[in-house]
XYZ file of C-alpha atoms in Angstrom:
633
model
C 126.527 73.533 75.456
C 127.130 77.300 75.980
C 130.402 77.330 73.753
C 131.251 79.875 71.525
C 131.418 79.089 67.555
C 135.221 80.350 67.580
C 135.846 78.126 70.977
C 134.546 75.092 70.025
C 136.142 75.133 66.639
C 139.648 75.981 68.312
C 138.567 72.410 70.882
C 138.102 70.500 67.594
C 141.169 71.683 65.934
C 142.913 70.990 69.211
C 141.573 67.503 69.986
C 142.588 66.348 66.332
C 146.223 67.336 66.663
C 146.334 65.416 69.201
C 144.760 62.335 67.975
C 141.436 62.784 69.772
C 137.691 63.107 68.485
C 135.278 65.557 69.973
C 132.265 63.471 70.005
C 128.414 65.390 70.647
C 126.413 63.157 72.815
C 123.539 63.827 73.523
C 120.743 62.818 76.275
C 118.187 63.910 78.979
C 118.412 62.808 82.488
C 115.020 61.100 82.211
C 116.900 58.759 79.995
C 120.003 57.862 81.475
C 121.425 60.505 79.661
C 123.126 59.080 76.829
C 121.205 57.952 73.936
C 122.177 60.336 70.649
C 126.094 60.416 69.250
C 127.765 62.563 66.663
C 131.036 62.856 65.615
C 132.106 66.040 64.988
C 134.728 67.241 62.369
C 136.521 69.892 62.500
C 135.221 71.252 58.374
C 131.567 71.607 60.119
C 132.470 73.994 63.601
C 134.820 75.705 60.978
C 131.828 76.328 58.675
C 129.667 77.220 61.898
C 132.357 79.643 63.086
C 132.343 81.792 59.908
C 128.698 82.152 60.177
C 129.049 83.659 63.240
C 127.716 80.231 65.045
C 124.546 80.516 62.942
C 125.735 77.923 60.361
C 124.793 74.192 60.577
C 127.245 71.777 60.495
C 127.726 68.093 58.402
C 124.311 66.825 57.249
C 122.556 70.024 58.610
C 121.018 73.009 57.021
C 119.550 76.244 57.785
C 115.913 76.234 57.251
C 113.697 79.729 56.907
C 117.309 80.946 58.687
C 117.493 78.165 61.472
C 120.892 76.893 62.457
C 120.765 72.961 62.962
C 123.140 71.406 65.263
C 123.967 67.790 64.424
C 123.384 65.161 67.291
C 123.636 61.974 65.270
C 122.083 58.342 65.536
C 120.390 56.624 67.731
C 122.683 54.007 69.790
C 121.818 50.362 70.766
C 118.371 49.856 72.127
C 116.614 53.418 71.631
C 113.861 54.776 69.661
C 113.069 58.080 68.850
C 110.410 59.685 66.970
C 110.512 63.139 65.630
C 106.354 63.931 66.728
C 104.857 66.811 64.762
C 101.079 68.092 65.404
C 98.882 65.781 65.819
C 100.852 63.209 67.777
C 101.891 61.941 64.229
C 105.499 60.652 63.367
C 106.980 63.371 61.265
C 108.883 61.644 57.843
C 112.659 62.850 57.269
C 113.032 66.501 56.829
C 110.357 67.490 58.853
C 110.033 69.366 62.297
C 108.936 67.905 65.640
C 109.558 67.047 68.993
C 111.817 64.297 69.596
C 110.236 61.424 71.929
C 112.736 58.683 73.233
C 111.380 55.127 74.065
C 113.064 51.984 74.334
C 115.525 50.910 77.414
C 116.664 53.795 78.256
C 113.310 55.563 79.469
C 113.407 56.299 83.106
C 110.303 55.302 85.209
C 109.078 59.039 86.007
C 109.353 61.281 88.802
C 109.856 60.765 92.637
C 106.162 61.926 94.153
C 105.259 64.301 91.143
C 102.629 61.679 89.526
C 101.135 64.941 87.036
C 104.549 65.294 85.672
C 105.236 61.853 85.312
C 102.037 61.974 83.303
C 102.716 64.889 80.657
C 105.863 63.837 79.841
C 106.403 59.743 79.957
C 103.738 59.121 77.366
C 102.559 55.416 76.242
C 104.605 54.414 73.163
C 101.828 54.316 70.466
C 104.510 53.273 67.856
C 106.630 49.832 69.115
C 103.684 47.904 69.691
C 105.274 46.617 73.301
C 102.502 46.712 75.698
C 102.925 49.030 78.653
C 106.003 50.871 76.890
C 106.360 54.184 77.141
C 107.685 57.112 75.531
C 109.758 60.164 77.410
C 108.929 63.874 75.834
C 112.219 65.259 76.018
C 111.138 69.008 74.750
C 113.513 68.850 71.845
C 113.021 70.036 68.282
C 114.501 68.272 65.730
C 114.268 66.591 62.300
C 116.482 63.893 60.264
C 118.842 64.970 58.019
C 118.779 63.165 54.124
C 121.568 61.224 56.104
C 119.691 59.740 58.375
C 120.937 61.639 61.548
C 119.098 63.828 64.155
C 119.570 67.553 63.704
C 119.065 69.611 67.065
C 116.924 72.953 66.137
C 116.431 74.395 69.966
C 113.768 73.986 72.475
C 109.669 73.145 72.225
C 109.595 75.770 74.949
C 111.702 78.189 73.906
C 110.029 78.825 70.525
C 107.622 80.697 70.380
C 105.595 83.234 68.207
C 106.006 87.188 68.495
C 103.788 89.233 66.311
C 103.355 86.292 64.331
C 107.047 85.442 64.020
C 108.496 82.244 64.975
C 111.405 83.412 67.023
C 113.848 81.023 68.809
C 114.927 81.874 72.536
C 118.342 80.120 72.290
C 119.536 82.274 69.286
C 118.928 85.003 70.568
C 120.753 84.011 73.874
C 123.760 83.066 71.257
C 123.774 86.364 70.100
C 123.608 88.363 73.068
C 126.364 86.163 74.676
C 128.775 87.209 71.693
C 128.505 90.620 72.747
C 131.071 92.100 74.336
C 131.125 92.335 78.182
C 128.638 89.525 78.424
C 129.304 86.466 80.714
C 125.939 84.961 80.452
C 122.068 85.946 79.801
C 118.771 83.715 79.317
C 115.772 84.567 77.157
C 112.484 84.378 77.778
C 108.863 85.769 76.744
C 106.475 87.157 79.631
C 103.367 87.744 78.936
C 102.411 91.487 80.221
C 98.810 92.568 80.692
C 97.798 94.911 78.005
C 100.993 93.889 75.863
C 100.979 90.897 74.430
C 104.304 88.314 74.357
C 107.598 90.219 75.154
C 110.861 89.123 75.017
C 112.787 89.939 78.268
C 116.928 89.805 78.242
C 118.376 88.343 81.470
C 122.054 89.722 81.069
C 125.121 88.306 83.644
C 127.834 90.678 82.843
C 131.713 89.709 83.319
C 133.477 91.234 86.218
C 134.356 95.275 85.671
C 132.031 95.239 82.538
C 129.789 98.018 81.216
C 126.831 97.017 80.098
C 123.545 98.049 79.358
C 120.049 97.452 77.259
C 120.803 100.553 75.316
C 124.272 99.133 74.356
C 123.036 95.260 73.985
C 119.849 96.600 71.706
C 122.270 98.723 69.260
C 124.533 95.843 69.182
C 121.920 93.383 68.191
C 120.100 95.461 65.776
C 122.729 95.129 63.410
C 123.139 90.842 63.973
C 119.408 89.957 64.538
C 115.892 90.973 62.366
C 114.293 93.882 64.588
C 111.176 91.151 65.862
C 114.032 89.300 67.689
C 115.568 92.175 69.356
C 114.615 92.276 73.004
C 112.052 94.633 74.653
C 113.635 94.791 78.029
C 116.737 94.157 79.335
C 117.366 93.077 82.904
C 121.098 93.267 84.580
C 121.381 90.240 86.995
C 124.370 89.198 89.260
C 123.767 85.622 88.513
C 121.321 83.955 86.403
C 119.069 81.950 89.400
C 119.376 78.244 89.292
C 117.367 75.370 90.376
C 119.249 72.667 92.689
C 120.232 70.705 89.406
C 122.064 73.482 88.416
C 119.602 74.381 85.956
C 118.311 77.907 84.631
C 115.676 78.502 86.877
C 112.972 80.504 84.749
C 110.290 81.067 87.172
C 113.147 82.721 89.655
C 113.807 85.549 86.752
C 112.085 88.384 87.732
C 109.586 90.472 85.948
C 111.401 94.182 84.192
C 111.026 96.703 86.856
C 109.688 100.298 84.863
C 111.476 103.281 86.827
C 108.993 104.925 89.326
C 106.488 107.755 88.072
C 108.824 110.368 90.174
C 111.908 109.280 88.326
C 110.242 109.793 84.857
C 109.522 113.173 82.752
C 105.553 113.314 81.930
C 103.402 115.615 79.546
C 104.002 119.182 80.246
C 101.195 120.673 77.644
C 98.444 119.083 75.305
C 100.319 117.901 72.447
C 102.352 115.296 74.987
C 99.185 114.202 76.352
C 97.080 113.396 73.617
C 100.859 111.305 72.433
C 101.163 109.362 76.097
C 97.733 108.360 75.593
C 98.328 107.027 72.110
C 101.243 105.453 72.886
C 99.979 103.882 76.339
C 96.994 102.717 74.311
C 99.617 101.154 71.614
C 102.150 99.961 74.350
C 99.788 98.804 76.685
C 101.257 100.341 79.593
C 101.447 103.884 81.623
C 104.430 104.253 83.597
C 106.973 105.867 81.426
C 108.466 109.271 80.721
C 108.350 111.644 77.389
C 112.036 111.598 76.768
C 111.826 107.487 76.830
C 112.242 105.480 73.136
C 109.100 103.857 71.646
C 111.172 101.069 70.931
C 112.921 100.515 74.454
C 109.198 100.766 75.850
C 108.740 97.203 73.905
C 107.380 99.191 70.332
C 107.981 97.203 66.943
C 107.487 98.173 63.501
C 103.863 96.612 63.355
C 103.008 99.157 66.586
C 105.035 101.894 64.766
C 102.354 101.569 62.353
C 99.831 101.414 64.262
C 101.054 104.692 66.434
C 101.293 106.309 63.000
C 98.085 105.524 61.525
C 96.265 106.881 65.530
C 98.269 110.255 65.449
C 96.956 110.427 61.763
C 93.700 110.056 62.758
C 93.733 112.755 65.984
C 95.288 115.562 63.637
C 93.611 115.052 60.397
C 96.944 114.735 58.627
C 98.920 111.163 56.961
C 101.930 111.137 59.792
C 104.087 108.655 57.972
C 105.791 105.712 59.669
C 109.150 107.408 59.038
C 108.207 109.268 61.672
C 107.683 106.970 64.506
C 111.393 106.680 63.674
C 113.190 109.529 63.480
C 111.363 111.053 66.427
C 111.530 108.151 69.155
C 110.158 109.911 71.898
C 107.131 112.129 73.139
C 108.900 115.241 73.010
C 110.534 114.562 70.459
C 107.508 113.841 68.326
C 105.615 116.673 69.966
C 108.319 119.141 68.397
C 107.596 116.988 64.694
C 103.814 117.776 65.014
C 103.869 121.535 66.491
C 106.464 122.146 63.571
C 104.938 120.415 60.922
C 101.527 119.714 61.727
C 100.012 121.544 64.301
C 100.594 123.095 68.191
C 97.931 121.305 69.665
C 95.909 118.229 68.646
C 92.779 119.809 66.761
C 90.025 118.392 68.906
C 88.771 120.337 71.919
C 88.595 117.600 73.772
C 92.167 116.173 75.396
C 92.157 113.438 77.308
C 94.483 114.665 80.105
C 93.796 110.957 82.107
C 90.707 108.980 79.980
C 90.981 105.375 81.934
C 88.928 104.358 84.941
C 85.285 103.067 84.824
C 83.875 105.934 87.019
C 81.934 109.066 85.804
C 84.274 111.511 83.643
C 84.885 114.537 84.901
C 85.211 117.897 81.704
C 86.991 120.856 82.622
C 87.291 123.861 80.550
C 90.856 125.757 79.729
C 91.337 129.252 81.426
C 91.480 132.254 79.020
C 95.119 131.004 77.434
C 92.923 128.192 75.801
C 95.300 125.342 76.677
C 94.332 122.264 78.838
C 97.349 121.079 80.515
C 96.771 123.395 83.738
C 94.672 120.626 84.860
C 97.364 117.901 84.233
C 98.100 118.664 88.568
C 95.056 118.072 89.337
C 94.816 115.142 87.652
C 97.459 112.872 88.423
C 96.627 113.738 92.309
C 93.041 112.314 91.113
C 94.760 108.855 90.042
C 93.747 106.576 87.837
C 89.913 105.496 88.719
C 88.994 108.999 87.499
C 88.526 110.036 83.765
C 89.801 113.783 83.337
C 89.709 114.977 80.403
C 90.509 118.839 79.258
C 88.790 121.558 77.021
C 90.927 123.660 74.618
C 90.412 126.338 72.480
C 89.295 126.654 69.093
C 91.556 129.115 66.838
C 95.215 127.464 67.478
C 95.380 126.129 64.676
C 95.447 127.460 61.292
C 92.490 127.830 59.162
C 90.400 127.256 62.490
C 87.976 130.240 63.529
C 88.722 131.574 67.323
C 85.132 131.505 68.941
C 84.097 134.971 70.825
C 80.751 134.365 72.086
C 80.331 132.198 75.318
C 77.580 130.344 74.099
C 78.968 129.031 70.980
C 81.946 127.825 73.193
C 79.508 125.973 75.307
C 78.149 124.521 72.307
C 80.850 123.351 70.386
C 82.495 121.960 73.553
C 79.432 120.099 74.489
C 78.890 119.164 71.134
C 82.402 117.457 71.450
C 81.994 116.134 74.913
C 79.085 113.899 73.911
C 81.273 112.472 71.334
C 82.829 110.747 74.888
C 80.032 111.043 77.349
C 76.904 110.423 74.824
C 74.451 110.871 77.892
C 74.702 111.987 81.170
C 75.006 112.535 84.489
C 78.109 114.937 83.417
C 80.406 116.320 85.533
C 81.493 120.023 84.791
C 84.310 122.335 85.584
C 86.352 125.247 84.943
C 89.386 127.525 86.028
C 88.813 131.130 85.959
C 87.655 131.736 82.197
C 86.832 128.410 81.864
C 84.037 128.732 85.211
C 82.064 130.996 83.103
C 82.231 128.811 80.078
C 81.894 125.581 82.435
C 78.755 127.327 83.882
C 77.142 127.892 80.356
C 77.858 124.336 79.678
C 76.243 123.028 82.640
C 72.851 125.582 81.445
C 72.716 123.904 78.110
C 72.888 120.531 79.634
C 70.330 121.365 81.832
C 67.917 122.771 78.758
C 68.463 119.400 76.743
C 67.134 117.637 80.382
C 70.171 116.189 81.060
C 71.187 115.317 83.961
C 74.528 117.458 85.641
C 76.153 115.278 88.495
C 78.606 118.493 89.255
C 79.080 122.033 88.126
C 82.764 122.558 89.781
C 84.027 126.619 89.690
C 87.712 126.739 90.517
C 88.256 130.493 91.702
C 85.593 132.231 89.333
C 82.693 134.787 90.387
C 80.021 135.669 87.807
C 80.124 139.143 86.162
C 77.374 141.003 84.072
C 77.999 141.611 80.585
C 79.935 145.141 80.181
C 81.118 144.728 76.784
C 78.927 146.213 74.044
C 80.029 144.028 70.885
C 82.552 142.529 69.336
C 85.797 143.840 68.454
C 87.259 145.013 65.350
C 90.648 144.024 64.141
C 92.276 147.058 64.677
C 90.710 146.806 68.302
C 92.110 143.036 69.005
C 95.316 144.383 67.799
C 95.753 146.742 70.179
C 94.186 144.494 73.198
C 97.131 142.243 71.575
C 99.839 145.236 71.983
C 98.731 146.001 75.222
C 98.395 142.507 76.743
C 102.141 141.718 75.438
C 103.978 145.002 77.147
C 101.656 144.269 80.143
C 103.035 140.747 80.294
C 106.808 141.542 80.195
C 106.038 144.513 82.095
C 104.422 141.814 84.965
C 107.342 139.694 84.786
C 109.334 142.418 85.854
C 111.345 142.599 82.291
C 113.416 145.925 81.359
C 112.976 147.449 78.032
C 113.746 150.096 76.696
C 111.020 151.893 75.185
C 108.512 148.849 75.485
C 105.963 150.751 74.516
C 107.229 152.155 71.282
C 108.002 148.156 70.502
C 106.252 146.845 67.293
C 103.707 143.585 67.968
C 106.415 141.969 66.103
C 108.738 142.664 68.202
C 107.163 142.281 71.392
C 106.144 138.851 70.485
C 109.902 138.050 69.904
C 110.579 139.411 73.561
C 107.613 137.327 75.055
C 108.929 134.101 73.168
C 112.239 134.663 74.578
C 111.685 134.859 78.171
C 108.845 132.086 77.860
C 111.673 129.696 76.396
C 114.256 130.932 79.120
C 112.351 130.518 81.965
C 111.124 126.982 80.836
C 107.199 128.071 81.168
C 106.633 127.552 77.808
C 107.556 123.844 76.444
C 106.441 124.736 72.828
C 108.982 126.238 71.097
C 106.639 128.532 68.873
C 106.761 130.633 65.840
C 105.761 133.930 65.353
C 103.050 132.743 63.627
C 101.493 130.625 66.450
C 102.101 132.383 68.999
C 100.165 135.058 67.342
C 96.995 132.611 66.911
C 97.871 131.934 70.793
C 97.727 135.539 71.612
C 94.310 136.397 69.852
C 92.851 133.763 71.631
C 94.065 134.447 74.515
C 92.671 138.356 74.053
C 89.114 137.116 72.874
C 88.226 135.485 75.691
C 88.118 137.711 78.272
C 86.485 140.244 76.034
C 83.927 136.787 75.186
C 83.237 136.947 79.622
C 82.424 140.630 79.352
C 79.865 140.042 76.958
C 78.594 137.200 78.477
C 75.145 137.817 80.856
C 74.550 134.320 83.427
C 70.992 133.280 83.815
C 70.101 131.690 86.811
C 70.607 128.324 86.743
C 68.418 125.597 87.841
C 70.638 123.738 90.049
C 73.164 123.225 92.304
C 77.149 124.782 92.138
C 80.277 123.659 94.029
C 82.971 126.624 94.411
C 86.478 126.215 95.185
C 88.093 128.893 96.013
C 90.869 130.956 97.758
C 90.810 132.227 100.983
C 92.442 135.605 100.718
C 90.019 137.277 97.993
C 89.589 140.820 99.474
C 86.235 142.315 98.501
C 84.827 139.251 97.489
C 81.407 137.646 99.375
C 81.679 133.699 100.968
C 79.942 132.720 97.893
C 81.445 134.795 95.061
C 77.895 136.101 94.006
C 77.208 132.418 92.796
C 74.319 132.006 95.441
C 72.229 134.626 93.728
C 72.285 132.236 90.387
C 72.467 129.133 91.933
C 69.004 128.110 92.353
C 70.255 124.952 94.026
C 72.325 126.529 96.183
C 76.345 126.619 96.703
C 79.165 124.441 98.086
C 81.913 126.217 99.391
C 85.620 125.172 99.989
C 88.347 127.465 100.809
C 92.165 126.924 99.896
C 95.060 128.687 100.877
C 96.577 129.675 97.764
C 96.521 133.074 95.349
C 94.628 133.212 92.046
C 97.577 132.403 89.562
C 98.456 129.343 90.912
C 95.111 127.536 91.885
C 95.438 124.688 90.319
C 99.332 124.098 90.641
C 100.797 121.937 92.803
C 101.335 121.816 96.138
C 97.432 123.310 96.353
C 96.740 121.320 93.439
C 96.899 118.469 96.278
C 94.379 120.087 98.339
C 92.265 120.434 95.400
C 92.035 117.148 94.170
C 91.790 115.861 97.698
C 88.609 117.657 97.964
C 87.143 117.241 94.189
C 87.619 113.442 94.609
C 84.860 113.307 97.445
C 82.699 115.819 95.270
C 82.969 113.279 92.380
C 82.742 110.725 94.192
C 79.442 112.162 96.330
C 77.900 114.094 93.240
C 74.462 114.380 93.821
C 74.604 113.872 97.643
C 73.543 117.372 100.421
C 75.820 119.758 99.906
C 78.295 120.817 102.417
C 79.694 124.062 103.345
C 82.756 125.289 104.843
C 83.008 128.429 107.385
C 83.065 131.369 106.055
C 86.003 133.532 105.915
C 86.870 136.791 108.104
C 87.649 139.093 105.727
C 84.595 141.912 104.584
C 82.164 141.231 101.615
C 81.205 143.634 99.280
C 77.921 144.579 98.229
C 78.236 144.295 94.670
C 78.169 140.383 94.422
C 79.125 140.561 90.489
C 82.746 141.968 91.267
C 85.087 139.895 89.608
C 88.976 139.789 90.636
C 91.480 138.178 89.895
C 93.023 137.310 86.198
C 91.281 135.452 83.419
């Protein structure tokens, strides 16, 4: 057992020039070991050796791809039946597990009566009362000669997404690699994953190896359903005190720590880790890991194909689960070829947990993912899930009216949250849209748990209409030299600069300072940049009503000019909870305040509907004109 194809062929052709026979004999413990011979010739290890140990050998065959190993006959005093399903004697050239009665059955086990039990069962076939029959585990069959063929282990074949796979090939196969002193296979079951096979891998002294290595090398020998999903690098393969594998010793894969890992950085990567956590089953890995080396197959590269399908609208062929193996990789595919952000408003930035979702609506740039901070700090009890903009996408109408945000983003809320109590927030921009939300809600007689305003005071509407498209082009010119102009940029002449050109400048420093991970094209970055001009001019338009309950305000601090309260109280009919932060405007929601935030939020979800509480006011003055707004959209 354990011997190379090539070595045991070289022991054969050794023994026989030297007048010896190499003789298989085989035998469990439980039956004083002996009780099957074979011997071998040299013409079948030769055969097995060019197969590449996958070959059977004299009398044996390879059926649906199974190597058989010979074992032989039955010697002096033994039985053995070959026991199919059912408990029924399987005829010649059938499958089962091999049962041994007859002298050589042991008695059972010192003080472990339940083993003893399941596997020394009464011998319905001799018709010897009291005799007994030993389950030794084996499968096997009978050859047309007559003799036993070994096929591998009751226990070590199983089924993988419906494929019978056996353990001990696969062992075979990783122990030809090179570098590889030893390695046992088994399947764990994971929660939320199904039956995984796990790669135990001893490697020989100054070797180099790895999963990545072993699962490239194995892809080309074994059928992709055989190929491990994890890989585990062990000093020693643990042992019982018989010197047996211990299998309840191997432990479980160990996924790299959430710190160690790369996660979503924008929409497009979150709505993918979702799908693929929901297709995986699991959470804890990074955007530049493989589908496959997370434990994916071709049946869940279907089924990761046929989800993204469905979020965008658009067939995403299988092909592509391939040659884009990662998150980011497959976030480039889809902003390239498909879209830059999934079309729904609605991204689930972190949908598990049983308790009440929480909605929070993007900032004037339209995109989601500056909540992704707040988020994680939440953890996973707490649903968060993310409004984006409509207009990123072409064909799809921006939206420059307040209320029709509101509506279309409840409108697509309910398609998670049905009914309420909702919970309701927004950043900046999104406060104003958040707070329209939250009146709507409140019209329909539903019920609204929270109304959270991160860093957002009311304004009266000061625009007089919409804007023509010479004027958004111009708002766009403008907004573009103000923005390299902010970042403290030098151009020549910036204001002389054509749109066109601008845009190029704005692309370039987004990509080179990493604050951008979408690598855009003119063309989307354009649909980016109307949006992101509409909705501030959408907030001048926009008039608040009073609303007919209660708000919860985080905000800053140091906000010069501003009252305790924003100007919230006056429209607030249900008063205002106030926390303060110590942090500026632009980065609110980013981490390390992002900390403080969620710290706090998690009590208001968690105490929605409970007496407000209020933190002391600040020192700075407060002006008299409570509808001031500072601070960016």
């Amino acid at each position: 057992e354990g011997l190379k194809a090539k070595q045991a062929a070289e022991l054969v052709r050794w023994g026989q020039g030297r007048g010896a026979e190499v003789v298989n004999h085989y035998g469990p413990t439980e039956c004083t070991v002996g009780v099957v011979t074979h011997r071998v010739g040299v013409e079948e290890v030769e055969a097995s050796s060019q197969d590449g140990g996958q070959g059977g050998g004299q009398g044996g065959s390879q059926g649906g791809g199974q190597a058989t190993v010979a074992i032989g006959r039955l010697l002096g005093n033994v039985r053995g039946y070959v026991v199919s399903g059912g408990e029924q004697a399987a005829g010649p050239g059938m499958v089962g597990e091999l049962y041994i009665g007859g002298a050589a059955v042991g008695r059972g086990y010192v003080n472990e009566a339940a083993e003893t039990a399941s596997r020394f069962v009464p011998d319905a076939y001799s018709g010897e009362a009291g005799a007994r029959l030993y389950r030794t585990g084996d499968v096997v069959k009978y050859s047309a000669a007559g003799e036993l063929e070994y096929l591998g282990r009751s226990d070590q074949q199983v089924k993988v997404r419906g494929y019978r796979v056996e353990l001990g090939e696969i062992e075979a196969a990783v122990n030809e690699e090179a570098g590889v002193r030893a390695s046992a296979v088994v399947v764990r079951e994971e929660e939320g994953r199904g039956p995984q096979v796990v790669c135990y891998v001893v490697g020989e002294d100054g070797a180099e190896v790895s999963g990545k290595r072993l699962r490239e090398g194995l892809s080309r020998r074994l059928p992709e359903y055989m190929v491990p999903a994890a890989f585990v690098m062990l000093g020693e393969l643990p042992l019982t005190a018989n010197g047996k594998l211990d299998r309840k010793a191997l432990p479980a894969p160990v996924h790299r720590a959430s710190e160690e890992i790369l996660l979503p950085r924008d929409s497009t990567e979150l709505q993918l880790f979702e799908i693929w956590s929901a297709v995986l089953g699991i959470d804890n890995f990074g955007i530049q890991e493989t589908f496959f080396d997370l434990g994916g197959h071709s049946l869940s590269a279907v089924s990761l194909a046929v989800k993204v399908s469905d979020v965008y609208g658009k067939n995403i062929p299988v092909r592509a689960v391939f040659d884009h193996q990662t998150i980011e990789q497959m976030a480039c595919y889809l902003r390239e070829e498909v879209a830059i952000v999934p079309p729904s408003t609605v991204i689930p930035i972190q949908p598990r947990g049983s308790r009440l979702p929480f909605f929070c609506v993007h900032a004037a740039s339209g995109l989601a993912q500056i909540y992704i901070p707040v988020s994680r700090r939440l953890g996973k009890s707490q649903p968060f899930y993310g409004l984006q903009a409509c207009g990123l996408e072409v064909g799809q109408a921006p939206l420059s009216d307040i209320r029709e945000m509101a509506a279309k983003y409840l409108a697509d809320i309910r398609t998670i949250q049905p009914a309420g109590p909702y919970q309701i927030g927004g950043y900046s921009f999104g406060a104003i849209v958040a707070y329209e939300i939250a009146q709507q809600l409140k019209a329909a007689q539903e019920e609204v748990a929270l109304l959270a305003i991160f860093d957002a005071t009311p304004r009266s509407g000061s625009a007089n209409g919409p804007l023509t498209e010479a004027e958004l082009q111009a708002h766009e010119h403008q907004y573009l030299i103000n923005r390299l102009e902010n970042v403290g940029l030098a151009v020549d002449d910036i204001k002389s600069k054509s749109l066109s050109e601008l845009l190029q400048l704005n692309l370039a420093y987004e990509i080179e300072e990493n604050h951008m991970v979408m690598e855009l094209t003119e063309a989307q970055y354009l649909r980016l940049l109307r949006v992101r001009v509409l909705n501030p001019h959408a907030a001048r338009q926009y008039t608040p009503r009073p609303y007919p309950g209660r708000i919860t305000l985080f905000r800053r601090h140091d906000a010069p000019g501003q009252q305790h309260d924003y100007g919230w109280e006056k429209l607030a009919l249900g008063g205002v909870d106030v926390y303060c932060f110590d942090s500026d405007h632009d980065h609110f929601m980013s981490d390390p305040n992002a900390v403080a935030v969620a710290a706090q939020l998690a009590g208001c979800l968690g105490n929605a509907g409970l007496p407000p509480r209020r933190c002391a006011a600040p020192s700075f003055p407060t002006p008299e004109d409570a509808n001031a707004f500072t601070g960016t959209y």
